[in-house]
GROMACS .gro file of N, CA, C and O in nm:
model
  308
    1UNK      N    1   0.082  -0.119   0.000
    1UNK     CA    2   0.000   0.000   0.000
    1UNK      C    3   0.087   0.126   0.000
    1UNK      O    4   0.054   0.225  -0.065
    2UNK      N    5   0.216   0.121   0.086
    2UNK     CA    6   0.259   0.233   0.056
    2UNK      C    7   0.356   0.293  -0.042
    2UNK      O    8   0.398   0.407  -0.059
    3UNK      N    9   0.387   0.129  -0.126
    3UNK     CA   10   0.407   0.165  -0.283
    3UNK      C   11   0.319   0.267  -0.359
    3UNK      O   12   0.356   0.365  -0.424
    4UNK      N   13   0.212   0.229  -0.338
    4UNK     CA   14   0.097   0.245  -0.426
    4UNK      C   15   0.105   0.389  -0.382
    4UNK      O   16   0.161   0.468  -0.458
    5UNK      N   17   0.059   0.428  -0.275
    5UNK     CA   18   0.052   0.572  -0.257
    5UNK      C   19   0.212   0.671  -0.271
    5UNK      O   20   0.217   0.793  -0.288
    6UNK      N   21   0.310   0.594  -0.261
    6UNK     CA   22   0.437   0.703  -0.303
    6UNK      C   23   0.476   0.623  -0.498
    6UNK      O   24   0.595   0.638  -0.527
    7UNK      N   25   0.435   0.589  -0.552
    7UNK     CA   26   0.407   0.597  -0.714
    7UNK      C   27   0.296   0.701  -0.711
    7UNK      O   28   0.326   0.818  -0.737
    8UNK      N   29   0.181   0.674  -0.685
    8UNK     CA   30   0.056   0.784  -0.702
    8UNK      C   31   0.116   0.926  -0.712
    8UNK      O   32   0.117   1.000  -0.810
    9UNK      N   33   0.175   0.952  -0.561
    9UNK     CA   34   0.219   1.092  -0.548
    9UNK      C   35   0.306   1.145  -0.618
    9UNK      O   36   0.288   1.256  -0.669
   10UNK      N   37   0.436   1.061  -0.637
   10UNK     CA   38   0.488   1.088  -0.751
   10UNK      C   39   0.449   1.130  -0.888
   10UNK      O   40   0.489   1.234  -0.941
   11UNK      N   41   0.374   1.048  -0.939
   11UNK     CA   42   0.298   1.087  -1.046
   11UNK      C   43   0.212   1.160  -1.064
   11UNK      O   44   0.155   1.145  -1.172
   12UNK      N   45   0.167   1.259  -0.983
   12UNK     CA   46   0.106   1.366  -0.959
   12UNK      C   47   0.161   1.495  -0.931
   12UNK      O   48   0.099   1.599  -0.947
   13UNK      N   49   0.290   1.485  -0.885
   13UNK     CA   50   0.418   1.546  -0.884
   13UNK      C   51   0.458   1.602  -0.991
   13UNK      O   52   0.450   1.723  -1.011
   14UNK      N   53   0.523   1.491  -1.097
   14UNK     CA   54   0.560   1.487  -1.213
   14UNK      C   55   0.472   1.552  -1.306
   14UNK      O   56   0.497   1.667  -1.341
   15UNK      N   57   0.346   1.476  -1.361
   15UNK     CA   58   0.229   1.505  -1.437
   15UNK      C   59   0.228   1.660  -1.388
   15UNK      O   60   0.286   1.737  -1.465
   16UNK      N   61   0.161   1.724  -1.254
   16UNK     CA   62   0.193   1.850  -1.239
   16UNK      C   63   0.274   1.930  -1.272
   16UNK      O   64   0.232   2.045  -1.286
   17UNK      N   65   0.418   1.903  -1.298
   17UNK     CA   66   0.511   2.001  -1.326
   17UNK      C   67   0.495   1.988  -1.488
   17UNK      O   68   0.492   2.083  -1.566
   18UNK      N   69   0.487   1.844  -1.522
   18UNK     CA   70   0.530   1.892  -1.694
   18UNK      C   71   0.397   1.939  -1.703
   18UNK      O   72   0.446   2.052  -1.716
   19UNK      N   73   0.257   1.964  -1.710
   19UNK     CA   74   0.164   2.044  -1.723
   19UNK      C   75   0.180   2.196  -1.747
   19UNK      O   76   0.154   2.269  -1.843
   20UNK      N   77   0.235   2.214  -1.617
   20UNK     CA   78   0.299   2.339  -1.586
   20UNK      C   79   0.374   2.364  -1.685
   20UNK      O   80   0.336   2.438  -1.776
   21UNK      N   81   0.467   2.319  -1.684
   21UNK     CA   82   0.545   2.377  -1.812
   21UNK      C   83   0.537   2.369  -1.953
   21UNK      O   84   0.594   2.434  -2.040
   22UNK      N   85   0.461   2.284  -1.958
   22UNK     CA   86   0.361   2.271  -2.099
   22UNK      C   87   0.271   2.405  -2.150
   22UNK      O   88   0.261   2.460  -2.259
   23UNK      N   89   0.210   2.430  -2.020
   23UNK     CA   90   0.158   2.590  -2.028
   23UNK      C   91   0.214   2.673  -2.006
   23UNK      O   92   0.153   2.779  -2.021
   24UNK      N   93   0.327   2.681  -1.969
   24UNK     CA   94   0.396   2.796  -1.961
   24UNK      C   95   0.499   2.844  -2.094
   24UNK      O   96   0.530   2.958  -2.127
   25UNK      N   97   0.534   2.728  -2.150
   25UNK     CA   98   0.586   2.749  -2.297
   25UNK      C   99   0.530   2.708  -2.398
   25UNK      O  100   0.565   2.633  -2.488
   26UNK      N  101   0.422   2.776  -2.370
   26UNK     CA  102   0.325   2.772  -2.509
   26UNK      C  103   0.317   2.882  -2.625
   26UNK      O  104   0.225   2.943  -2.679
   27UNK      N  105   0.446   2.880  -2.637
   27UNK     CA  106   0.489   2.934  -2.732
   27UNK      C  107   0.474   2.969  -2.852
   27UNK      O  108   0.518   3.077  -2.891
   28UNK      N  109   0.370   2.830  -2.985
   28UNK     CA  110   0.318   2.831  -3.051
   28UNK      C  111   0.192   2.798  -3.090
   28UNK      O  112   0.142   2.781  -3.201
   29UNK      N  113   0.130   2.790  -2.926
   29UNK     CA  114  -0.019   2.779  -2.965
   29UNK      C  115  -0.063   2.604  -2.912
   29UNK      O  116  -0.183   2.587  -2.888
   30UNK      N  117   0.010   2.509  -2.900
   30UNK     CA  118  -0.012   2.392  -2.891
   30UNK      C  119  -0.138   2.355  -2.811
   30UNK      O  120  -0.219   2.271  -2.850
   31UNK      N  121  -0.149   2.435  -2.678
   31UNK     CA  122  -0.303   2.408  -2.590
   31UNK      C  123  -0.377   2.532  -2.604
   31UNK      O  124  -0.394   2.592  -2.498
   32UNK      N  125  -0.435   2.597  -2.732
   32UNK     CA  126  -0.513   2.691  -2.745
   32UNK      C  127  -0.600   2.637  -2.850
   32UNK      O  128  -0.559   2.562  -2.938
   33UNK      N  129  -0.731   2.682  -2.838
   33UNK     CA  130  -0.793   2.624  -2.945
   33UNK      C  131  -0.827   2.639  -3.044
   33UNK      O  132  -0.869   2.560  -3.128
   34UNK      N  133  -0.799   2.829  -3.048
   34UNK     CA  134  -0.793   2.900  -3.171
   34UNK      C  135  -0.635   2.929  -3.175
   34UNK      O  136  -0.597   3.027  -3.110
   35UNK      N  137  -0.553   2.864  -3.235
   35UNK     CA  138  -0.426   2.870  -3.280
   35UNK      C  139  -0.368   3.001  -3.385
   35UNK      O  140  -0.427   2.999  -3.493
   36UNK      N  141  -0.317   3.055  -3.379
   36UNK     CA  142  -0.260   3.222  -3.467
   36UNK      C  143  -0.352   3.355  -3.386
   36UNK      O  144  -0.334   3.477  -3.386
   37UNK      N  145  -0.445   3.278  -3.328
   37UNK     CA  146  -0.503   3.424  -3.282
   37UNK      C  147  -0.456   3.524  -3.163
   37UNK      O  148  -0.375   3.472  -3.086
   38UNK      N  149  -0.489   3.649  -3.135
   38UNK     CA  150  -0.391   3.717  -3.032
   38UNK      C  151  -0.370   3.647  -2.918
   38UNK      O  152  -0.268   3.606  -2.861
   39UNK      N  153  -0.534   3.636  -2.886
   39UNK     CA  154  -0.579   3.600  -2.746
   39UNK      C  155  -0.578   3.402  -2.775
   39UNK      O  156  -0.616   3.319  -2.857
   40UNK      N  157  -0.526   3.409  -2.676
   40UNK     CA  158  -0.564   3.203  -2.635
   40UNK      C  159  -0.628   3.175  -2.569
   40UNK      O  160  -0.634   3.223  -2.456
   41UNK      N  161  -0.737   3.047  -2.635
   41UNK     CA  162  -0.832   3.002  -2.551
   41UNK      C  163  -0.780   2.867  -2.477
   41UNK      O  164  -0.790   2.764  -2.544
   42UNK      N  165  -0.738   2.859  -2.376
   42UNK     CA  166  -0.683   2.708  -2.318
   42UNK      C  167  -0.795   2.602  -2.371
   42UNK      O  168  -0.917   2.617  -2.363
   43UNK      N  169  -0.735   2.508  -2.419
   43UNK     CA  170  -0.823   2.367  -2.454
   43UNK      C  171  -0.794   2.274  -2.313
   43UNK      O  172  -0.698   2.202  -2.286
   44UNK      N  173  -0.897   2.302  -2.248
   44UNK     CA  174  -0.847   2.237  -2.124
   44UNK      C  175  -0.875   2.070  -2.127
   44UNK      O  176  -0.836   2.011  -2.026
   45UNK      N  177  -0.946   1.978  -2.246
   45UNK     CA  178  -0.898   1.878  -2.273
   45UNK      C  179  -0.793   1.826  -2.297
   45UNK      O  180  -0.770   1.720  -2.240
   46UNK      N  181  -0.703   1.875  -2.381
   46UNK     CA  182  -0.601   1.911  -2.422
   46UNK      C  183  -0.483   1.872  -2.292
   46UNK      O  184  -0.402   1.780  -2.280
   47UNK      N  185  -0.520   1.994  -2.201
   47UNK     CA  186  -0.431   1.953  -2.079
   47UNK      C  187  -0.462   1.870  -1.979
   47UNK      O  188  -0.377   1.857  -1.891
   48UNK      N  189  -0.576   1.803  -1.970
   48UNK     CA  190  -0.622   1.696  -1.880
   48UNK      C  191  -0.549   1.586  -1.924
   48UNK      O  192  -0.491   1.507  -1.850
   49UNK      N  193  -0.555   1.579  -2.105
   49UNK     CA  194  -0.503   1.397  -2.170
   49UNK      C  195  -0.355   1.455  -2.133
   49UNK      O  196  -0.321   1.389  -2.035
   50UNK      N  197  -0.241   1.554  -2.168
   50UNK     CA  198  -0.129   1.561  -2.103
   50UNK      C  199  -0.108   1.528  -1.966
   50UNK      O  200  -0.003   1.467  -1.948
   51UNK      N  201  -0.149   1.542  -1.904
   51UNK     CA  202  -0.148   1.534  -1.731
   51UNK      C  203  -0.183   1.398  -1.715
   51UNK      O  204  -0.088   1.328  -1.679
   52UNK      N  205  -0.298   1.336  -1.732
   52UNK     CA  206  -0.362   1.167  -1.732
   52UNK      C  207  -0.203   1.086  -1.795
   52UNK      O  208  -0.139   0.999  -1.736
   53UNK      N  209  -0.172   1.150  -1.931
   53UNK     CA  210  -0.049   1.097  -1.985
   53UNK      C  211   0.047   1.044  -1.928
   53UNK      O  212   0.079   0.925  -1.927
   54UNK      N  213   0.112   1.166  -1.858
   54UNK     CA  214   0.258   1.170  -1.770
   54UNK      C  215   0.211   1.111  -1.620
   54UNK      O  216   0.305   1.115  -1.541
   55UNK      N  217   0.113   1.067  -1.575
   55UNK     CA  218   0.076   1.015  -1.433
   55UNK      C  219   0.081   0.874  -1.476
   55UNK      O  220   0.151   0.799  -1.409
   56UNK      N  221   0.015   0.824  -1.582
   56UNK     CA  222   0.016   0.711  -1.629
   56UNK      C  223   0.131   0.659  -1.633
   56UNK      O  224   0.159   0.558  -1.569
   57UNK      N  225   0.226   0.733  -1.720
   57UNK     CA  226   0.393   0.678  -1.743
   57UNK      C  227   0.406   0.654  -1.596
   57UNK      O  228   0.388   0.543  -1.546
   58UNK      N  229   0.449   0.797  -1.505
   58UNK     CA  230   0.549   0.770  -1.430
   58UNK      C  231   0.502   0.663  -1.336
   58UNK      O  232   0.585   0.576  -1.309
   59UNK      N  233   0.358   0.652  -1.270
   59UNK     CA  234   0.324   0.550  -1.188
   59UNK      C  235   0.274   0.436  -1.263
   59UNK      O  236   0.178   0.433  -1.186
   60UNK      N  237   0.256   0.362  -1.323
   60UNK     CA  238   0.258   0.249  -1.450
   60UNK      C  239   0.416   0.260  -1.407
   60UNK      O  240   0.427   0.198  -1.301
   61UNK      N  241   0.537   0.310  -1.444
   61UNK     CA  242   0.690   0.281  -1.448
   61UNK      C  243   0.731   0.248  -1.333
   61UNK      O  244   0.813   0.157  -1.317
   62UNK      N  245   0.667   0.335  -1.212
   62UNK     CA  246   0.741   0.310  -1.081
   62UNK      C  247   0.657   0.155  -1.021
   62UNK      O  248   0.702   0.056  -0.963
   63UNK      N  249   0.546   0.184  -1.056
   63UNK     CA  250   0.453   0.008  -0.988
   63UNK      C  251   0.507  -0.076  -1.085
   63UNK      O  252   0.458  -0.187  -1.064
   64UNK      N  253   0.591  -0.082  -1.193
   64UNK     CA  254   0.593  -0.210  -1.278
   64UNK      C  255   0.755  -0.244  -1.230
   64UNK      O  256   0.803  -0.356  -1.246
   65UNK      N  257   0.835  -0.129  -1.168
   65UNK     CA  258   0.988  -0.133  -1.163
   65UNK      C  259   0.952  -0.236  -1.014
   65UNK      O  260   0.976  -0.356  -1.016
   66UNK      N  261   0.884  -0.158  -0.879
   66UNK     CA  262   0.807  -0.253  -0.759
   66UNK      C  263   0.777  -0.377  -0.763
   66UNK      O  264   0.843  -0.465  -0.709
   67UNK      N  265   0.684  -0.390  -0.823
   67UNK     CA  266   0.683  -0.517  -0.915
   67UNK      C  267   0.775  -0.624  -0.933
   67UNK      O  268   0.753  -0.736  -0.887
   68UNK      N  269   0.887  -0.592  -1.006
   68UNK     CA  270   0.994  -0.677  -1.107
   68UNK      C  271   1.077  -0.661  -0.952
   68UNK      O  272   1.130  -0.768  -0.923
   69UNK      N  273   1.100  -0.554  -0.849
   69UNK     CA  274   1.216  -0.603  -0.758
   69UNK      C  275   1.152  -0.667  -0.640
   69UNK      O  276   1.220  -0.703  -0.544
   70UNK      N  277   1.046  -0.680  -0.644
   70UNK     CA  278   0.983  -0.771  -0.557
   70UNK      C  279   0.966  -0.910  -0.579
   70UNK      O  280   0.977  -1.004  -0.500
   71UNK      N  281   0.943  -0.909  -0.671
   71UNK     CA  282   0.946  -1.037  -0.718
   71UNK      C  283   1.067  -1.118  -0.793
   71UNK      O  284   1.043  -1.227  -0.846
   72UNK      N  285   1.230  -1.043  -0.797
   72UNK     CA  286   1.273  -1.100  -0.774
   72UNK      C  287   1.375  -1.101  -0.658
   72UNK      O  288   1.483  -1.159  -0.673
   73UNK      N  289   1.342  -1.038  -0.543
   73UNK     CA  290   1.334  -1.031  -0.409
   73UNK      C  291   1.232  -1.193  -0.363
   73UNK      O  292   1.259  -1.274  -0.274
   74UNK      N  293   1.155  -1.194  -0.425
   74UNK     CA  294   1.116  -1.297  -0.338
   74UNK      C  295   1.180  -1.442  -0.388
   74UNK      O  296   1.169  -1.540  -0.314
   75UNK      N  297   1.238  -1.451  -0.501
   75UNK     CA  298   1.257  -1.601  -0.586
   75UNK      C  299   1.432  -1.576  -0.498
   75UNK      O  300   1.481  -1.673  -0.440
   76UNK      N  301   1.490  -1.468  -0.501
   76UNK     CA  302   1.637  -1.489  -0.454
   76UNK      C  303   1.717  -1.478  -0.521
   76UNK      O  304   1.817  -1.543  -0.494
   77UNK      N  305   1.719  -1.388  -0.647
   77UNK     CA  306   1.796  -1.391  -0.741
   77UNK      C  307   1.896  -1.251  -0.721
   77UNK      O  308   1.985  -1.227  -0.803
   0.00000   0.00000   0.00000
C-alpha cells in the first residue's frame, strides 16, 4: 500500500510540473484552441489527456519497476 501511494504521489508530482510547463511554454499555440489568434483560448482537454499521460507513465513505471524487484526479491535472485 505504501508503494501504491508514493508511485501515485509521484505521479502527480511529475504530471503536475510537466503540465505546468507545458503551459507555460506555449509558445506556438499547442493548448489553445484558436491557434494564430492574439488571445488564447486554453483547450483544457487538451491539458487533462497531457497530465492523465505523464501520471500514467510515471506510476505504471514506478509500480511495474516494484513489481519486477519484488518479485525477484522474493525467488532470490
Amino acid at each position: 500500500m505504501k508503494t501504491l501511494i508514493a508511485s501515485l504521489t509521484l505521479g502527480v508530482i511529475t504530471a503536475s510540473l510537466m503540465t505546468y510547463l507545458g503551459l507555460s511554454h506555449n509558445a506556438m499555440g499547442e493548448f489553445c484552441r484558436n491557434p494564430g489568434e492574439v488571445e488564447c483560448d486554453i483547450d483544457w482537454v487538451m491539458v487533462l489527456g497531457l497530465w492523465v499521460f505523464w501520471m500514467c507513465v510515471v506510476s505504471g513505471g514506478l509500480g511495474l519497476l516494484v513489481f519486477v524487484f519484488k518479485t525477484f526479491k522474493r525467488t532470490g535472485q
